[in-house]
Coordinates of C-alpha atoms in Angstrom, one line a residue:
X1 CA 7.7 -25.0 -5.0
X2 CA 6.9 -21.6 -6.6
X3 CA 4.8 -21.5 -9.7
X4 CA 5.9 -19.4 -12.7
X5 CA 2.7 -17.6 -13.7
X6 CA 1.7 -15.4 -16.6
X7 CA -1.1 -13.2 -15.2
X8 CA -2.2 -11.2 -18.2
X9 CA -5.1 -9.5 -20.0
X10 CA -5.7 -9.9 -23.8
X11 CA -8.2 -8.7 -26.3
X12 CA -10.7 -11.1 -27.6
X13 CA -8.5 -11.7 -30.6
X14 CA -5.4 -12.5 -28.6
X15 CA -3.4 -9.3 -28.4
X16 CA -1.9 -7.8 -25.2
X17 CA -1.1 -4.4 -26.8
X18 CA -1.5 -2.5 -30.0
X19 CA 1.5 -2.5 -32.4
X20 CA 2.6 0.8 -30.8
X21 CA 2.2 -0.5 -27.2
X22 CA -1.0 1.5 -26.6
X23 CA -3.0 0.1 -23.7
X24 CA -5.8 2.6 -23.8
X25 CA -8.2 -0.2 -24.9
X26 CA -7.4 -2.1 -21.6
X27 CA -7.1 0.9 -19.3
X28 CA -10.7 1.9 -20.0
X29 CA -11.6 -1.2 -17.9
X30 CA -9.6 -0.1 -14.8
X31 CA -11.7 -0.5 -11.7
X32 CA -14.2 -2.9 -13.3
X33 CA -16.2 -5.2 -11.0
X34 CA -14.0 -8.0 -9.7
X35 CA -10.8 -6.7 -11.3
X36 CA -9.2 -5.2 -8.2
X37 CA -10.2 -8.2 -6.1
X38 CA -8.6 -10.6 -8.6
X39 CA -5.4 -8.5 -8.9
X40 CA -5.1 -8.1 -5.1
X41 CA -5.7 -11.8 -4.5
X42 CA -3.1 -12.7 -7.2
X43 CA -0.5 -10.3 -5.8
X44 CA -0.8 -11.7 -2.3
X45 CA 0.7 -14.9 -3.7
X46 CA 3.6 -13.2 -5.6
X47 CA 7.1 -13.3 -4.2
X48 CA 9.1 -12.3 -7.3
X49 CA 8.4 -10.4 -10.5
X50 CA 10.1 -11.0 -13.9
X51 CA 9.6 -8.8 -16.9
X52 CA 11.2 -7.8 -20.2
X53 CA 12.9 -4.5 -21.0
X54 CA 10.0 -3.2 -23.1
X55 CA 7.6 -3.7 -20.3
X56 CA 10.0 -2.0 -17.9
X57 CA 10.5 0.9 -20.3
X58 CA 6.7 1.3 -20.6
X59 CA 6.2 1.4 -16.8
X60 CA 9.0 3.9 -16.4
X61 CA 7.6 6.1 -19.2
X62 CA 4.2 6.2 -17.5
X63 CA 5.3 6.5 -13.9
X64 CA 9.0 7.4 -13.9
X65 CA 9.4 8.2 -10.2
X66 CA 7.4 5.3 -8.8
X67 CA 7.9 1.6 -8.8
X68 CA 4.6 -0.2 -8.8
X69 CA 6.0 -3.4 -7.2
X70 CA 7.8 -1.9 -4.2
X71 CA 8.9 -4.5 -1.7
X72 CA 8.9 -7.3 -4.2
X73 CA 12.2 -8.5 -5.8
X74 CA 12.1 -7.9 -9.5
X75 CA 14.1 -8.9 -12.5
X76 CA 14.2 -7.2 -15.9
X77 CA 15.6 -9.0 -18.9
X78 CA 17.2 -6.3 -21.1
X79 CA 20.0 -5.6 -23.4
X80 CA 19.8 -1.8 -22.6
X81 CA 21.2 0.1 -19.7
X82 CA 18.5 1.2 -17.3
X83 CA 18.5 2.7 -13.8
X84 CA 16.0 1.7 -11.1
X85 CA 13.8 4.1 -9.2
X86 CA 15.0 4.8 -5.7
X87 CA 14.2 2.0 -3.3
X88 CA 13.2 -0.5 -6.0
X89 CA 14.6 -4.0 -5.6
X90 CA 15.4 -4.6 -9.3
X91 CA 18.1 -6.7 -10.9
X92 CA 18.8 -6.2 -14.6
X93 CA 19.8 -9.4 -16.4
X94 CA 20.8 -10.7 -19.8
X95 CA 20.8 -14.2 -21.1
X96 CA 18.6 -17.3 -21.3
X97 CA 15.7 -17.5 -18.9
X98 CA 16.8 -20.9 -17.7
X99 CA 20.0 -19.3 -16.3
X100 CA 18.1 -17.4 -13.7
X101 CA 15.2 -19.6 -12.6
X102 CA 16.8 -20.7 -9.4
X103 CA 17.4 -17.0 -8.5
X104 CA 13.7 -16.3 -9.1
X105 CA 12.6 -19.2 -7.0
X106 CA 15.0 -18.3 -4.2
X107 CA 13.7 -14.7 -4.1
X108 CA 10.0 -15.9 -4.3
X109 CA 10.4 -18.1 -1.3
X110 CA 7.1 -19.9 -0.7
X111 CA 5.3 -17.6 -3.1
X112 CA 5.0 -17.5 -6.9
X113 CA 6.8 -15.8 -9.7
X114 CA 4.9 -13.4 -11.9
X115 CA 5.9 -12.9 -15.6
X116 CA 4.6 -9.3 -16.1
X117 CA 3.7 -7.9 -19.4
X118 CA 5.2 -9.0 -22.7
X119 CA 4.3 -12.2 -24.4
X120 CA 7.8 -12.6 -25.9
X121 CA 9.3 -13.3 -22.4
X122 CA 6.5 -15.5 -21.4
X123 CA 6.9 -17.5 -24.6
X124 CA 10.6 -18.0 -23.7
X125 CA 9.6 -19.6 -20.4
X126 CA 6.9 -21.7 -22.1
X127 CA 9.3 -22.9 -24.8
X128 CA 11.7 -23.9 -22.1
X129 CA 9.0 -25.8 -20.2
X130 CA 9.2 -23.4 -17.3
X131 CA 5.8 -21.7 -17.5
X132 CA 3.5 -23.3 -15.0
X133 CA 0.2 -21.3 -15.3
X134 CA -1.5 -18.8 -17.4
X135 CA -4.1 -16.6 -15.7
X136 CA -5.8 -14.8 -18.6
X137 CA -8.4 -12.1 -18.5
X138 CA -10.1 -11.8 -21.9
X139 CA -11.2 -8.2 -22.5
X140 CA -14.3 -7.8 -24.7
X141 CA -12.4 -5.6 -27.3
X142 CA -11.1 -6.6 -30.7
X143 CA -7.9 -5.0 -31.8
X144 CA -7.3 -6.6 -35.2
X145 CA -3.5 -6.5 -34.8
X146 CA -0.9 -5.9 -32.1
X147 CA 1.5 -7.7 -29.8
X148 CA 0.4 -11.4 -29.4
X149 CA -0.5 -13.0 -26.1
X150 CA 2.0 -15.8 -26.4
X151 CA 4.1 -15.9 -29.6
X152 CA 5.4 -19.5 -29.2
X153 CA 7.6 -21.3 -31.6
X154 CA 5.2 -24.2 -31.7
X155 CA 2.0 -25.6 -30.2
X156 CA 1.8 -26.5 -26.6
X157 CA 0.4 -29.7 -25.2
X158 CA -3.2 -29.3 -24.2
X159 CA -3.6 -26.9 -21.3
X160 CA -5.7 -27.8 -18.3
X161 CA -8.4 -25.4 -17.4
X162 CA -8.5 -25.2 -13.6
X163 CA -11.0 -22.2 -13.2
X164 CA -13.0 -19.7 -15.1
X165 CA -15.2 -16.9 -14.0
X166 CA -16.9 -13.7 -15.3
X167 CA -15.5 -10.6 -13.6
X168 CA -17.8 -7.8 -14.9
X169 CA -18.2 -5.7 -18.0
X170 CA -17.9 -8.8 -20.1
X171 CA -14.4 -9.8 -18.9
X172 CA -13.7 -13.5 -18.4
X173 CA -10.8 -14.7 -16.3
X174 CA -9.5 -18.3 -16.9
X175 CA -6.7 -20.2 -15.3
X176 CA -4.7 -22.8 -17.3
X177 CA -1.9 -25.2 -16.2
X178 CA 0.7 -26.0 -18.7
X179 CA 2.1 -29.5 -19.0
X180 CA 5.4 -29.1 -20.8
X181 CA 7.3 -27.1 -23.4
X182 CA 5.9 -26.1 -26.8
X183 CA 6.6 -28.4 -29.7
X184 CA 9.5 -26.6 -31.5
X185 CA 9.5 -29.1 -34.4
X186 CA 6.7 -27.1 -36.2

């Protein structure tokens, strides 16, 4: 069965973007040793992409005429009305993440589902017990404030570390399996 994976980079203090969605701190690491290999290896196993509307808007703002995930079925959770670039296989959805999981799994086939970008959407999957794996690249930068990696409503059960490696320029990639939903009683 497909795994739902949150493949993400965060600052050393746990932020995925500045408060204004600036990624300049991360983009300065483009092309680092091991980064492209890690991404390409990960993408070879992705059969479906899921993201939030803010991530989609950011992508369209930075490359409005190009869809970075051409050939991969993609879903965007949004309350806004967007259009898709020509040739992009994008479905815009509204509602609870649990309503669409079977659609994601169907489109992914024997591959995995990638939660792209925003921590808020990944947190919804984690809170529902649907997030299977976090693949986290910790970037050696401290932001001090910003958008949190995974803003959960409560603590998770202990995660299982399945792999960890240094990628270059001080970046560490770790893989964690989740074992259930966050504790929402907190």
